[in-house]
Amino acid sequence: MSKVAVVFWSGTGNTEAMAKKVADGAKEAGAEISLFNASDFQPEQVDEFDAIAFGCPSMGSEELEDGEFEPMFKGCEPKLTGKKIALFGSYGWGDGEWMRDWEETCKKDGAVLAHESVICNNEPDADGEAQCVELGKALA
């Protein structure tokens, strides 16, 4: 049984809803799941998991939330080489630039992206929820 962490930050609840669907998918596929708010996850924990889903909405001018999520993620970056990960998040404006930039950062870190990143405009609809479940299954 693989151990999967779902680590997220959510300001309005949209990314949290996505995180729960990602966790559901991984659990359905047989993984042991741990769900964390970004403030509760420490970089030292990366090695405890076989795979990690990171979720953060687009903030400001299409960037990661910089109060809690980005500092936590930057701390995790040195440990992502060879780590199976996936990315997800919601947005209310723009075209997904923050996710493309984030994916590039993860590739440069040597992370293995297990699934196409999932972004949802505001609250996830049924299709967005289904994509999150599939993302979770890909991590299991």
CSV table of N, CA and C in Angstrom, one decimal:
chain,number,residue,atom,x,y,z
A,1,MET,N,0.8,-1.2,0.0
A,1,MET,CA,0.0,0.0,0.0
A,1,MET,C,0.9,1.2,0.0
A,2,SER,N,0.6,2.1,-1.0
A,2,SER,CA,1.4,3.3,-1.0
A,2,SER,C,0.9,4.4,0.0
A,3,LYS,N,1.8,5.2,0.4
A,3,LYS,CA,1.4,6.3,1.3
A,3,LYS,C,1.4,7.6,0.5
A,4,VAL,N,0.2,8.3,0.5
A,4,VAL,CA,0.1,9.5,-0.3
A,4,VAL,C,-0.3,10.7,0.6
A,5,ALA,N,0.4,11.8,0.5
A,5,ALA,CA,0.0,13.0,1.2
A,5,ALA,C,-0.7,14.0,0.2
A,6,VAL,N,-1.7,14.6,0.7
A,6,VAL,CA,-2.4,15.6,-0.1
A,6,VAL,C,-2.2,16.9,0.7
A,7,VAL,N,-1.4,17.8,0.2
A,7,VAL,CA,-1.1,19.1,0.9
A,7,VAL,C,-1.6,20.3,0.2
A,8,PHE,N,-2.4,21.1,0.9
A,8,PHE,CA,-3.1,22.2,0.1
A,8,PHE,C,-3.2,23.4,1.0
A,9,TRP,N,-3.4,24.5,0.3
A,9,TRP,CA,-3.8,25.8,0.9
A,9,TRP,C,-5.1,26.2,0.2
A,10,SER,N,-6.1,26.7,1.0
A,10,SER,CA,-7.3,27.2,0.3
A,10,SER,C,-7.8,28.4,1.1
A,11,GLY,N,-8.1,29.4,0.3
A,11,GLY,CA,-8.7,30.7,0.9
A,11,GLY,C,-10.2,30.7,0.9
A,12,THR,N,-10.8,30.1,-0.1
A,12,THR,CA,-12.3,30.2,-0.3
A,12,THR,C,-12.9,28.8,-0.1
A,13,GLY,N,-12.2,27.8,-0.1
A,13,GLY,CA,-12.7,26.4,0.1
A,13,GLY,C,-12.7,25.7,-1.3
A,14,ASN,N,-12.4,26.3,-2.4
A,14,ASN,CA,-12.4,25.7,-3.7
A,14,ASN,C,-11.3,24.6,-3.8
A,15,THR,N,-10.1,25.1,-3.4
A,15,THR,CA,-8.9,24.1,-3.5
A,15,THR,C,-9.1,23.1,-2.4
A,16,GLU,N,-9.7,23.4,-1.3
A,16,GLU,CA,-9.9,22.3,-0.3
A,16,GLU,C,-10.9,21.3,-0.8
A,17,ALA,N,-11.9,21.7,-1.5
A,17,ALA,CA,-12.8,20.7,-2.1
A,17,ALA,C,-12.1,19.8,-3.1
A,18,MET,N,-11.2,20.4,-3.9
A,18,MET,CA,-10.4,19.6,-4.8
A,18,MET,C,-9.5,18.7,-4.1
A,19,ALA,N,-8.9,19.1,-3.0
A,19,ALA,CA,-8.0,18.2,-2.2
A,19,ALA,C,-8.7,17.0,-1.7
A,20,LYS,N,-10.0,17.2,-1.2
A,20,LYS,CA,-10.7,16.1,-0.7
A,20,LYS,C,-11.0,15.1,-1.8
A,21,LYS,N,-11.3,15.6,-3.1
A,21,LYS,CA,-11.5,14.6,-4.2
A,21,LYS,C,-10.3,13.9,-4.6
A,22,VAL,N,-9.1,14.6,-4.5
A,22,VAL,CA,-7.8,13.9,-4.8
A,22,VAL,C,-7.6,12.8,-3.8
A,23,ALA,N,-7.9,13.1,-2.5
A,23,ALA,CA,-7.7,12.1,-1.5
A,23,ALA,C,-8.6,10.9,-1.7
A,24,ASP,N,-9.9,11.2,-2.1
A,24,ASP,CA,-10.9,10.2,-2.4
A,24,ASP,C,-10.3,9.2,-3.5
A,25,GLY,N,-9.8,9.8,-4.5
A,25,GLY,CA,-9.3,9.0,-5.6
A,25,GLY,C,-8.1,8.1,-5.2
A,26,ALA,N,-7.2,8.7,-4.5
A,26,ALA,CA,-6.0,7.9,-4.0
A,26,ALA,C,-6.5,6.8,-3.1
A,27,LYS,N,-7.5,7.1,-2.2
A,27,LYS,CA,-8.0,6.1,-1.3
A,27,LYS,C,-8.7,4.9,-2.1
A,28,GLU,N,-9.5,5.3,-3.1
A,28,GLU,CA,-10.2,4.3,-3.9
A,28,GLU,C,-9.2,3.4,-4.6
A,29,ALA,N,-8.0,3.9,-4.9
A,29,ALA,CA,-7.0,3.1,-5.6
A,29,ALA,C,-6.1,2.3,-4.6
A,30,GLY,N,-6.5,2.4,-3.3
A,30,GLY,CA,-5.8,1.6,-2.4
A,30,GLY,C,-4.7,2.2,-1.6
A,31,ALA,N,-4.5,3.5,-1.7
A,31,ALA,CA,-3.4,4.2,-1.0
A,31,ALA,C,-3.9,4.6,0.4
A,32,GLU,N,-2.9,4.7,1.3
A,32,GLU,CA,-3.1,5.2,2.7
A,32,GLU,C,-2.9,6.8,2.5
A,33,ILE,N,-3.9,7.5,2.9
A,33,ILE,CA,-4.0,8.9,2.7
A,33,ILE,C,-3.7,9.8,4.0
A,34,SER,N,-3.0,10.8,3.8
A,34,SER,CA,-2.9,11.9,4.8
A,34,SER,C,-3.2,13.2,4.2
A,35,LEU,N,-4.1,13.9,4.7
A,35,LEU,CA,-4.5,15.2,4.2
A,35,LEU,C,-4.0,16.3,5.1
A,36,PHE,N,-3.3,17.3,4.6
A,36,PHE,CA,-2.6,18.3,5.4
A,36,PHE,C,-3.0,19.7,4.8
A,37,ASN,N,-3.3,20.7,5.7
A,37,ASN,CA,-3.2,22.1,5.4
A,37,ASN,C,-1.7,22.4,5.2
A,38,ALA,N,-1.4,23.3,4.4
A,38,ALA,CA,0.0,23.7,4.1
A,38,ALA,C,0.7,24.1,5.4
A,39,SER,N,0.0,24.7,6.3
A,39,SER,CA,0.7,25.1,7.6
A,39,SER,C,1.0,24.0,8.5
A,40,ASP,N,0.4,22.8,8.2
A,40,ASP,CA,0.7,21.6,9.1
A,40,ASP,C,1.6,20.6,8.5
A,41,PHE,N,2.2,21.0,7.3
A,41,PHE,CA,3.1,20.0,6.6
A,41,PHE,C,4.5,20.6,6.7
A,42,GLN,N,5.5,19.8,7.1
A,42,GLN,CA,6.9,20.2,7.2
A,42,GLN,C,7.7,19.5,6.1
A,43,PRO,N,8.7,20.2,5.5
A,43,PRO,CA,9.5,19.6,4.5
A,43,PRO,C,10.1,18.3,4.9
A,44,GLU,N,10.4,18.1,6.1
A,44,GLU,CA,11.0,16.8,6.6
A,44,GLU,C,10.1,15.7,6.4
A,45,GLN,N,8.8,15.9,6.2
A,45,GLN,CA,7.8,14.9,6.0
A,45,GLN,C,7.8,14.3,4.6
A,46,VAL,N,8.4,15.0,3.6
A,46,VAL,CA,8.3,14.5,2.3
A,46,VAL,C,8.8,13.1,2.1
A,47,ASP,N,9.8,12.7,2.8
A,47,ASP,CA,10.4,11.4,2.7
A,47,ASP,C,9.5,10.3,3.3
A,48,GLU,N,8.5,10.7,4.1
A,48,GLU,CA,7.6,9.7,4.7
A,48,GLU,C,6.5,9.2,3.7
A,49,PHE,N,6.4,9.8,2.5
A,49,PHE,CA,5.4,9.5,1.6
A,49,PHE,C,5.9,9.0,0.2
A,50,ASP,N,5.2,8.1,-0.4
A,50,ASP,CA,5.6,7.6,-1.7
A,50,ASP,C,5.2,8.6,-2.8
A,51,ALA,N,4.2,9.4,-2.6
A,51,ALA,CA,3.7,10.4,-3.5
A,51,ALA,C,3.0,11.5,-2.8
A,52,ILE,N,3.1,12.7,-3.4
A,52,ILE,CA,2.4,13.9,-2.8
A,52,ILE,C,1.7,14.7,-3.8
A,53,ALA,N,0.4,15.0,-3.5
A,53,ALA,CA,-0.3,16.0,-4.3
A,53,ALA,C,-0.3,17.3,-3.6
A,54,PHE,N,0.2,18.3,-4.3
A,54,PHE,CA,0.2,19.7,-3.8
A,54,PHE,C,-0.9,20.5,-4.5
A,55,GLY,N,-1.7,21.2,-3.6
A,55,GLY,CA,-2.8,22.0,-4.2
A,55,GLY,C,-2.7,23.5,-3.7
A,56,CYS,N,-2.8,24.4,-4.6
A,56,CYS,CA,-2.7,25.8,-4.2
A,56,CYS,C,-3.4,26.6,-5.3
A,57,PRO,N,-4.3,27.6,-4.9
A,57,PRO,CA,-5.0,28.4,-5.9
A,57,PRO,C,-4.0,29.4,-6.5
A,58,SER,N,-4.5,30.0,-7.6
A,58,SER,CA,-3.8,31.2,-8.1
A,58,SER,C,-4.1,32.4,-7.3
A,59,MET,N,-3.0,33.1,-6.9
A,59,MET,CA,-3.2,34.3,-6.1
A,59,MET,C,-2.5,35.5,-6.9
A,60,GLY,N,-2.9,36.7,-6.5
A,60,GLY,CA,-2.2,37.9,-7.0
A,60,GLY,C,-2.2,37.9,-8.5
A,61,SER,N,-1.0,38.1,-9.1
A,61,SER,CA,-0.9,38.0,-10.5
A,61,SER,C,-0.4,36.7,-11.0
A,62,GLU,N,-1.3,35.7,-10.7
A,62,GLU,CA,-1.0,34.3,-11.1
A,62,GLU,C,0.3,33.7,-10.4
A,63,GLU,N,0.2,33.6,-9.1
A,63,GLU,CA,1.3,33.1,-8.4
A,63,GLU,C,0.8,32.2,-7.2
A,64,LEU,N,1.7,31.4,-6.6
A,64,LEU,CA,1.3,30.6,-5.4
A,64,LEU,C,1.0,31.6,-4.2
A,65,GLU,N,0.1,31.1,-3.3
A,65,GLU,CA,-0.1,31.8,-2.1
A,65,GLU,C,1.2,32.0,-1.4
A,66,ASP,N,1.6,33.2,-1.0
A,66,ASP,CA,2.9,33.4,-0.5
A,66,ASP,C,3.1,33.5,1.0
A,67,GLY,N,2.0,33.4,1.8
A,67,GLY,CA,2.1,33.5,3.2
A,67,GLY,C,2.4,32.2,3.9
A,68,GLU,N,1.7,31.1,3.5
A,68,GLU,CA,1.9,29.8,4.0
A,68,GLU,C,2.4,28.8,3.0
A,69,PHE,N,1.7,28.7,1.9
A,69,PHE,CA,2.0,27.6,0.9
A,69,PHE,C,3.3,27.8,0.3
A,70,GLU,N,3.7,28.9,-0.3
A,70,GLU,CA,4.9,29.0,-1.0
A,70,GLU,C,6.1,28.8,-0.1
A,71,PRO,N,6.2,29.3,1.1
A,71,PRO,CA,7.3,29.0,2.0
A,71,PRO,C,7.5,27.5,2.3
A,72,MET,N,6.3,26.8,2.5
A,72,MET,CA,6.3,25.4,2.8
A,72,MET,C,6.8,24.7,1.6
A,73,PHE,N,6.3,25.0,0.4
A,73,PHE,CA,6.7,24.3,-0.8
A,73,PHE,C,8.2,24.5,-1.1
A,74,LYS,N,8.7,25.8,-1.0
A,74,LYS,CA,10.1,26.0,-1.2
A,74,LYS,C,11.0,25.1,-0.3
A,75,GLY,N,10.5,24.9,0.9
A,75,GLY,CA,11.3,24.0,1.8
A,75,GLY,C,11.3,22.6,1.3
A,76,CYS,N,10.2,22.2,0.6
A,76,CYS,CA,10.1,20.8,0.1
A,76,CYS,C,10.9,20.6,-1.2
A,77,GLU,N,11.1,21.6,-1.9
A,77,GLU,CA,11.8,21.5,-3.2
A,77,GLU,C,13.0,20.7,-3.3
A,78,PRO,N,14.0,20.9,-2.3
A,78,PRO,CA,15.2,20.1,-2.4
A,78,PRO,C,15.0,18.6,-2.2
A,79,LYS,N,13.8,18.2,-1.7
A,79,LYS,CA,13.5,16.7,-1.5
A,79,LYS,C,12.6,16.1,-2.6
A,80,LEU,N,12.3,16.9,-3.7
A,80,LEU,CA,11.4,16.4,-4.7
A,80,LEU,C,12.1,15.7,-5.8
A,81,THR,N,13.4,15.6,-5.9
A,81,THR,CA,14.1,14.8,-6.9
A,81,THR,C,13.6,13.4,-6.9
A,82,GLY,N,13.1,12.9,-8.0
A,82,GLY,CA,12.6,11.6,-8.1
A,82,GLY,C,11.3,11.3,-7.4
A,83,LYS,N,10.7,12.3,-6.7
A,83,LYS,CA,9.5,12.1,-6.0
A,83,LYS,C,8.3,12.2,-7.0
A,84,LYS,N,7.3,11.2,-6.8
A,84,LYS,CA,6.1,11.2,-7.6
A,84,LYS,C,5.1,12.2,-7.0
A,85,ILE,N,4.8,13.3,-7.8
A,85,ILE,CA,3.9,14.3,-7.3
A,85,ILE,C,2.8,14.6,-8.3
A,86,ALA,N,1.8,15.4,-7.9
A,86,ALA,CA,0.8,15.9,-8.8
A,86,ALA,C,0.4,17.3,-8.3
A,87,LEU,N,-0.1,18.2,-9.1
A,87,LEU,CA,-0.4,19.5,-8.8
A,87,LEU,C,-1.9,19.8,-9.1
A,88,PHE,N,-2.5,20.6,-8.3
A,88,PHE,CA,-3.9,21.0,-8.5
A,88,PHE,C,-4.2,22.4,-7.9
A,89,GLY,N,-5.2,23.0,-8.3
A,89,GLY,CA,-5.6,24.3,-7.7
A,89,GLY,C,-6.7,25.0,-8.5
A,90,SER,N,-7.3,26.0,-7.8
A,90,SER,CA,-8.4,26.7,-8.5
A,90,SER,C,-7.9,28.1,-8.8
A,91,TYR,N,-8.7,28.8,-9.7
A,91,TYR,CA,-8.3,30.1,-10.1
A,91,TYR,C,-9.6,30.9,-10.3
A,92,GLY,N,-9.5,32.2,-10.3
A,92,GLY,CA,-10.7,33.0,-10.6
A,92,GLY,C,-10.5,34.0,-11.8
A,93,TRP,N,-9.3,34.1,-12.2
A,93,TRP,CA,-8.9,34.9,-13.3
A,93,TRP,C,-7.7,34.4,-14.0
A,94,GLY,N,-7.3,34.9,-15.2
A,94,GLY,CA,-6.1,34.5,-15.8
A,94,GLY,C,-6.3,33.2,-16.7
A,95,ASP,N,-5.2,32.6,-17.1
A,95,ASP,CA,-5.3,31.5,-18.0
A,95,ASP,C,-4.6,30.2,-17.5
A,96,GLY,N,-4.2,30.2,-16.3
A,96,GLY,CA,-3.5,29.1,-15.7
A,96,GLY,C,-2.0,29.2,-15.7
A,97,GLU,N,-1.5,30.4,-15.9
A,97,GLU,CA,0.0,30.7,-16.0
A,97,GLU,C,0.7,30.2,-14.7
A,98,TRP,N,0.0,30.4,-13.5
A,98,TRP,CA,0.6,30.0,-12.3
A,98,TRP,C,0.9,28.5,-12.3
A,99,MET,N,0.0,27.7,-12.8
A,99,MET,CA,0.2,26.3,-12.9
A,99,MET,C,1.3,25.9,-13.8
A,100,ARG,N,1.3,26.5,-15.0
A,100,ARG,CA,2.4,26.2,-15.9
A,100,ARG,C,3.8,26.5,-15.3
A,101,ASP,N,3.9,27.7,-14.6
A,101,ASP,CA,5.1,28.1,-14.0
A,101,ASP,C,5.5,27.1,-12.9
A,102,TRP,N,4.5,26.6,-12.1
A,102,TRP,CA,4.7,25.7,-11.0
A,102,TRP,C,5.2,24.4,-11.5
A,103,GLU,N,4.5,23.9,-12.6
A,103,GLU,CA,5.0,22.6,-13.2
A,103,GLU,C,6.4,22.7,-13.7
A,104,GLU,N,6.8,23.8,-14.3
A,104,GLU,CA,8.2,24.0,-14.7
A,104,GLU,C,9.2,23.9,-13.5
A,105,THR,N,8.8,24.6,-12.4
A,105,THR,CA,9.6,24.6,-11.2
A,105,THR,C,9.8,23.2,-10.7
A,106,CYS,N,8.7,22.4,-10.7
A,106,CYS,CA,8.8,21.0,-10.2
A,106,CYS,C,9.6,20.1,-11.2
A,107,LYS,N,9.5,20.3,-12.5
A,107,LYS,CA,10.4,19.6,-13.4
A,107,LYS,C,11.8,19.9,-13.2
A,108,LYS,N,12.2,21.2,-13.0
A,108,LYS,CA,13.5,21.6,-12.7
A,108,LYS,C,14.0,21.0,-11.4
A,109,ASP,N,13.1,20.8,-10.4
A,109,ASP,CA,13.5,20.2,-9.1
A,109,ASP,C,13.7,18.7,-9.3
A,110,GLY,N,13.4,18.1,-10.4
A,110,GLY,CA,13.5,16.7,-10.6
A,110,GLY,C,12.3,15.8,-10.2
A,111,ALA,N,11.2,16.5,-9.9
A,111,ALA,CA,10.0,15.7,-9.5
A,111,ALA,C,9.4,15.0,-10.7
A,112,VAL,N,8.7,13.9,-10.4
A,112,VAL,CA,8.1,13.1,-11.4
A,112,VAL,C,6.6,13.5,-11.4
A,113,LEU,N,6.1,14.2,-12.4
A,113,LEU,CA,4.7,14.5,-12.4
A,113,LEU,C,3.9,13.3,-12.9
A,114,ALA,N,3.1,12.8,-12.0
A,114,ALA,CA,2.3,11.5,-12.2
A,114,ALA,C,1.1,11.7,-13.0
A,115,HIS,N,0.6,12.9,-13.1
A,115,HIS,CA,-0.7,13.1,-13.8
A,115,HIS,C,-0.7,14.6,-14.3
A,116,GLU,N,-1.4,14.8,-15.3
A,116,GLU,CA,-1.6,16.2,-15.8
A,116,GLU,C,-2.2,17.0,-14.7
A,117,SER,N,-1.7,18.2,-14.5
A,117,SER,CA,-2.2,19.1,-13.4
A,117,SER,C,-3.7,19.4,-13.6
A,118,VAL,N,-4.4,19.6,-12.5
A,118,VAL,CA,-5.8,19.9,-12.6
A,118,VAL,C,-6.1,21.3,-12.1
A,119,ILE,N,-6.7,22.1,-12.9
A,119,ILE,CA,-7.1,23.5,-12.5
A,119,ILE,C,-8.6,23.6,-12.7
A,120,CYS,N,-9.2,24.3,-11.8
A,120,CYS,CA,-10.7,24.6,-11.9
A,120,CYS,C,-10.9,26.0,-11.7
A,121,ASN,N,-11.8,26.6,-12.6
A,121,ASN,CA,-12.2,28.0,-12.5
A,121,ASN,C,-13.2,28.1,-11.3
A,122,ASN,N,-12.8,28.7,-10.2
A,122,ASN,CA,-13.6,28.8,-9.0
A,122,ASN,C,-13.9,27.4,-8.4
A,123,GLU,N,-15.1,27.2,-8.1
A,123,GLU,CA,-15.5,25.9,-7.4
A,123,GLU,C,-15.5,24.8,-8.5
A,124,PRO,N,-14.9,23.6,-8.1
A,124,PRO,CA,-14.9,22.5,-9.1
A,124,PRO,C,-16.3,22.0,-9.4
A,125,ASP,N,-16.5,21.9,-10.7
A,125,ASP,CA,-17.8,21.3,-11.2
A,125,ASP,C,-17.6,19.8,-11.2
A,126,ALA,N,-18.6,19.1,-11.7
A,126,ALA,CA,-18.6,17.6,-11.8
A,126,ALA,C,-17.3,17.1,-12.5
A,127,ASP,N,-17.0,17.7,-13.7
A,127,ASP,CA,-15.9,17.3,-14.5
A,127,ASP,C,-14.6,17.6,-13.7
A,128,GLY,N,-14.5,18.7,-13.0
A,128,GLY,CA,-13.3,19.0,-12.2
A,128,GLY,C,-13.1,18.1,-11.1
A,129,GLU,N,-14.2,17.7,-10.4
A,129,GLU,CA,-14.2,16.7,-9.4
A,129,GLU,C,-13.7,15.4,-9.9
A,130,ALA,N,-14.2,15.0,-11.0
A,130,ALA,CA,-13.7,13.7,-11.6
A,130,ALA,C,-12.3,13.7,-12.0
A,131,GLN,N,-11.8,14.9,-12.5
A,131,GLN,CA,-10.3,15.0,-12.8
A,131,GLN,C,-9.5,14.9,-11.5
A,132,CYS,N,-10.0,15.5,-10.4
A,132,CYS,CA,-9.3,15.4,-9.2
A,132,CYS,C,-9.2,13.9,-8.7
A,133,VAL,N,-10.3,13.2,-8.8
A,133,VAL,CA,-10.3,11.8,-8.4
A,133,VAL,C,-9.3,11.0,-9.2
A,134,GLU,N,-9.2,11.3,-10.5
A,134,GLU,CA,-8.3,10.6,-11.4
A,134,GLU,C,-6.8,10.9,-11.0
A,135,LEU,N,-6.6,12.2,-10.7
A,135,LEU,CA,-5.3,12.6,-10.2
A,135,LEU,C,-4.9,11.8,-9.0
A,136,GLY,N,-5.8,11.7,-8.1
A,136,GLY,CA,-5.5,10.9,-6.8
A,136,GLY,C,-5.2,9.5,-7.1
A,137,LYS,N,-5.9,8.9,-8.1
A,137,LYS,CA,-5.7,7.5,-8.4
A,137,LYS,C,-4.3,7.3,-9.1
A,138,ALA,N,-3.9,8.3,-9.8
A,138,ALA,CA,-2.6,8.2,-10.5
A,138,ALA,C,-1.4,8.2,-9.5
A,139,LEU,N,-1.7,8.8,-8.3
A,139,LEU,CA,-0.6,8.9,-7.3
A,139,LEU,C,-0.5,7.6,-6.4
A,140,ALA,N,-1.6,6.8,-6.4
A,140,ALA,CA,-1.7,5.7,-5.5
A,140,ALA,C,-0.8,4.6,-6.0
